[in-house]
Amino acid sequence: MKVTGDLTARTGFKDTIPTAFGYIGIGVAFGIIGQSNHLSVLEILLMSLITYAGSAQFVIVSMVALHANILSIVLSVFFGELADDSNEHSDCTLYEEGKYGAEHLDRHLTDG
């Protein structure tokens, strides 16, 4: 996608539609896994609203199903996100040097 000077709300909404549709599939997958691990619809909804990192939601549900203690869940999510953040920020120098344009910055806004 080419970055242009047309930065209106309408353009922004139109540009986010593909991303939104991508998250619908991930949300359905998380709902199915949550239901199969005996979480209520309210618990699934709250986890989706509270936990920003999508991969952490899957880790939490898996570890809760295994009856893991809260400390191991928190540490697993923390170190998983730390590794993800380290990988994302390792290429920041490429942006500074101009090897990547602003159109590639979107991968830093989401989990993954």
One Martini backbone bead per residue (centre of mass of N, CA, C, O) as a GRO file, in nm:
protein
  112
    1MET     BB    1   0.096   0.036   0.023
    2LYS     BB    2   0.049   0.367  -0.039
    3VAL     BB    3   0.150   0.662   0.091
    4THR     BB    4  -0.056   0.934   0.153
    5GLY     BB    5  -0.212   1.259   0.214
    6ASP     BB    6  -0.490   1.097   0.266
    7LEU     BB    7  -0.607   1.172   0.604
    8THR     BB    8  -0.891   1.033   0.660
    9ALA     BB    9  -1.142   0.864   0.807
   10ARG     BB   10  -1.236   0.714   0.555
   11THR     BB   11  -0.960   0.602   0.472
   12GLY     BB   12  -0.897   0.457   0.737
   13PHE     BB   13  -1.136   0.267   0.734
   14LYS     BB   14  -1.078   0.135   0.458
   15ASP     BB   15  -0.783   0.031   0.542
   16THR     BB   16  -0.898  -0.161   0.795
   17ILE     BB   17  -1.078  -0.390   0.684
   18PRO     BB   18  -0.879  -0.629   0.637
   19THR     BB   19  -0.792  -0.650   0.934
   20ALA     BB   20  -1.069  -0.701   1.059
   21PHE     BB   21  -1.126  -0.967   0.905
   22GLY     BB   22  -0.882  -1.118   1.025
   23TYR     BB   23  -0.986  -1.102   1.330
   24ILE     BB   24  -1.236  -1.276   1.308
   25GLY     BB   25  -1.095  -1.551   1.282
   26ILE     BB   26  -0.940  -1.534   1.549
   27GLY     BB   27  -1.189  -1.500   1.731
   28VAL     BB   28  -1.323  -1.767   1.660
   29ALA     BB   29  -1.090  -1.948   1.746
   30PHE     BB   30  -1.091  -1.857   2.041
   31GLY     BB   31  -1.383  -1.935   2.106
   32ILE     BB   32  -1.350  -2.238   2.051
   33ILE     BB   33  -1.123  -2.290   2.256
   34GLY     BB   34  -1.271  -2.181   2.502
   35GLN     BB   35  -1.514  -2.375   2.490
   36SER     BB   36  -1.338  -2.643   2.496
   37ASN     BB   37  -1.228  -2.520   2.794
   38HIS     BB   38  -1.485  -2.418   2.963
   39LEU     BB   39  -1.560  -2.134   2.884
   40SER     BB   40  -1.726  -1.864   2.900
   41VAL     BB   41  -1.846  -1.607   2.727
   42LEU     BB   42  -1.754  -1.394   2.932
   43GLU     BB   43  -1.457  -1.484   2.955
   44ILE     BB   44  -1.389  -1.447   2.658
   45LEU     BB   45  -1.463  -1.150   2.637
   46LEU     BB   46  -1.276  -1.041   2.861
   47MET     BB   47  -1.012  -1.142   2.739
   48SER     BB   48  -1.042  -0.979   2.474
   49LEU     BB   49  -1.053  -0.694   2.621
   50ILE     BB   50  -0.789  -0.715   2.812
   51THR     BB   51  -0.618  -0.873   2.604
   52TYR     BB   52  -0.406  -0.762   2.355
   53ALA     BB   53  -0.257  -1.027   2.322
   54GLY     BB   54  -0.340  -1.290   2.130
   55SER     BB   55  -0.134  -1.509   2.212
   56ALA     BB   56  -0.196  -1.493   2.518
   57GLN     BB   57  -0.477  -1.613   2.511
   58PHE     BB   58  -0.389  -1.901   2.425
   59VAL     BB   59  -0.200  -1.951   2.663
   60ILE     BB   60  -0.400  -1.914   2.893
   61VAL     BB   61  -0.604  -2.132   2.814
   62SER     BB   62  -0.405  -2.370   2.817
   63MET     BB   63  -0.310  -2.331   3.118
   64VAL     BB   64  -0.585  -2.350   3.252
   65ALA     BB   65  -0.648  -2.641   3.149
   66LEU     BB   66  -0.377  -2.740   3.320
   67HIS     BB   67  -0.373  -2.598   3.605
   68ALA     BB   68  -0.207  -2.354   3.631
   69ASN     BB   69  -0.042  -2.123   3.779
   70ILE     BB   70  -0.031  -1.783   3.783
   71LEU     BB   71   0.276  -1.741   3.760
   72SER     BB   72   0.323  -1.913   3.503
   73ILE     BB   73   0.136  -1.748   3.323
   74VAL     BB   74   0.267  -1.471   3.352
   75LEU     BB   75   0.554  -1.556   3.261
   76SER     BB   76   0.480  -1.666   2.983
   77VAL     BB   77   0.362  -1.404   2.872
   78PHE     BB   78   0.598  -1.218   2.924
   79PHE     BB   79   0.820  -1.377   2.758
   80GLY     BB   80   0.664  -1.388   2.494
   81GLU     BB   81   0.641  -1.075   2.457
   82LEU     BB   82   0.941  -1.011   2.478
   83ALA     BB   83   1.024  -1.167   2.227
   84ASP     BB   84   0.840  -1.018   2.031
   85ASP     BB   85   0.954  -0.733   2.081
   86SER     BB   86   1.244  -0.794   2.002
   87ASN     BB   87   1.183  -0.868   1.708
   88GLU     BB   88   1.044  -0.601   1.621
   89HIS     BB   89   1.297  -0.403   1.711
   90SER     BB   90   1.538  -0.515   1.529
   91ASP     BB   91   1.434  -0.332   1.257
   92CYS     BB   92   1.448  -0.018   1.317
   93THR     BB   93   1.707   0.063   1.156
   94LEU     BB   94   1.573   0.030   0.874
   95TYR     BB   95   1.395   0.282   0.900
   96GLU     BB   96   1.618   0.494   0.947
   97GLU     BB   97   1.769   0.416   0.664
   98GLY     BB   98   1.523   0.365   0.443
   99LYS     BB   99   1.446   0.056   0.366
  100TYR     BB  100   1.175   0.130   0.497
  101GLY     BB  101   0.858   0.217   0.500
  102ALA     BB  102   0.561   0.317   0.646
  103GLU     BB  103   0.398   0.061   0.535
  104HIS     BB  104   0.564  -0.135   0.760
  105LEU     BB  105   0.463  -0.039   1.055
  106ASP     BB  106   0.203  -0.218   1.117
  107ARG     BB  107   0.346  -0.468   1.261
  108HIS     BB  108   0.376  -0.291   1.542
  109LEU     BB  109   0.052  -0.279   1.621
  110THR     BB  110   0.064  -0.585   1.652
  111ASP     BB  111   0.044  -0.925   1.723
  112GLY     BB  112   0.313  -1.033   1.498
   0.00000   0.00000   0.00000
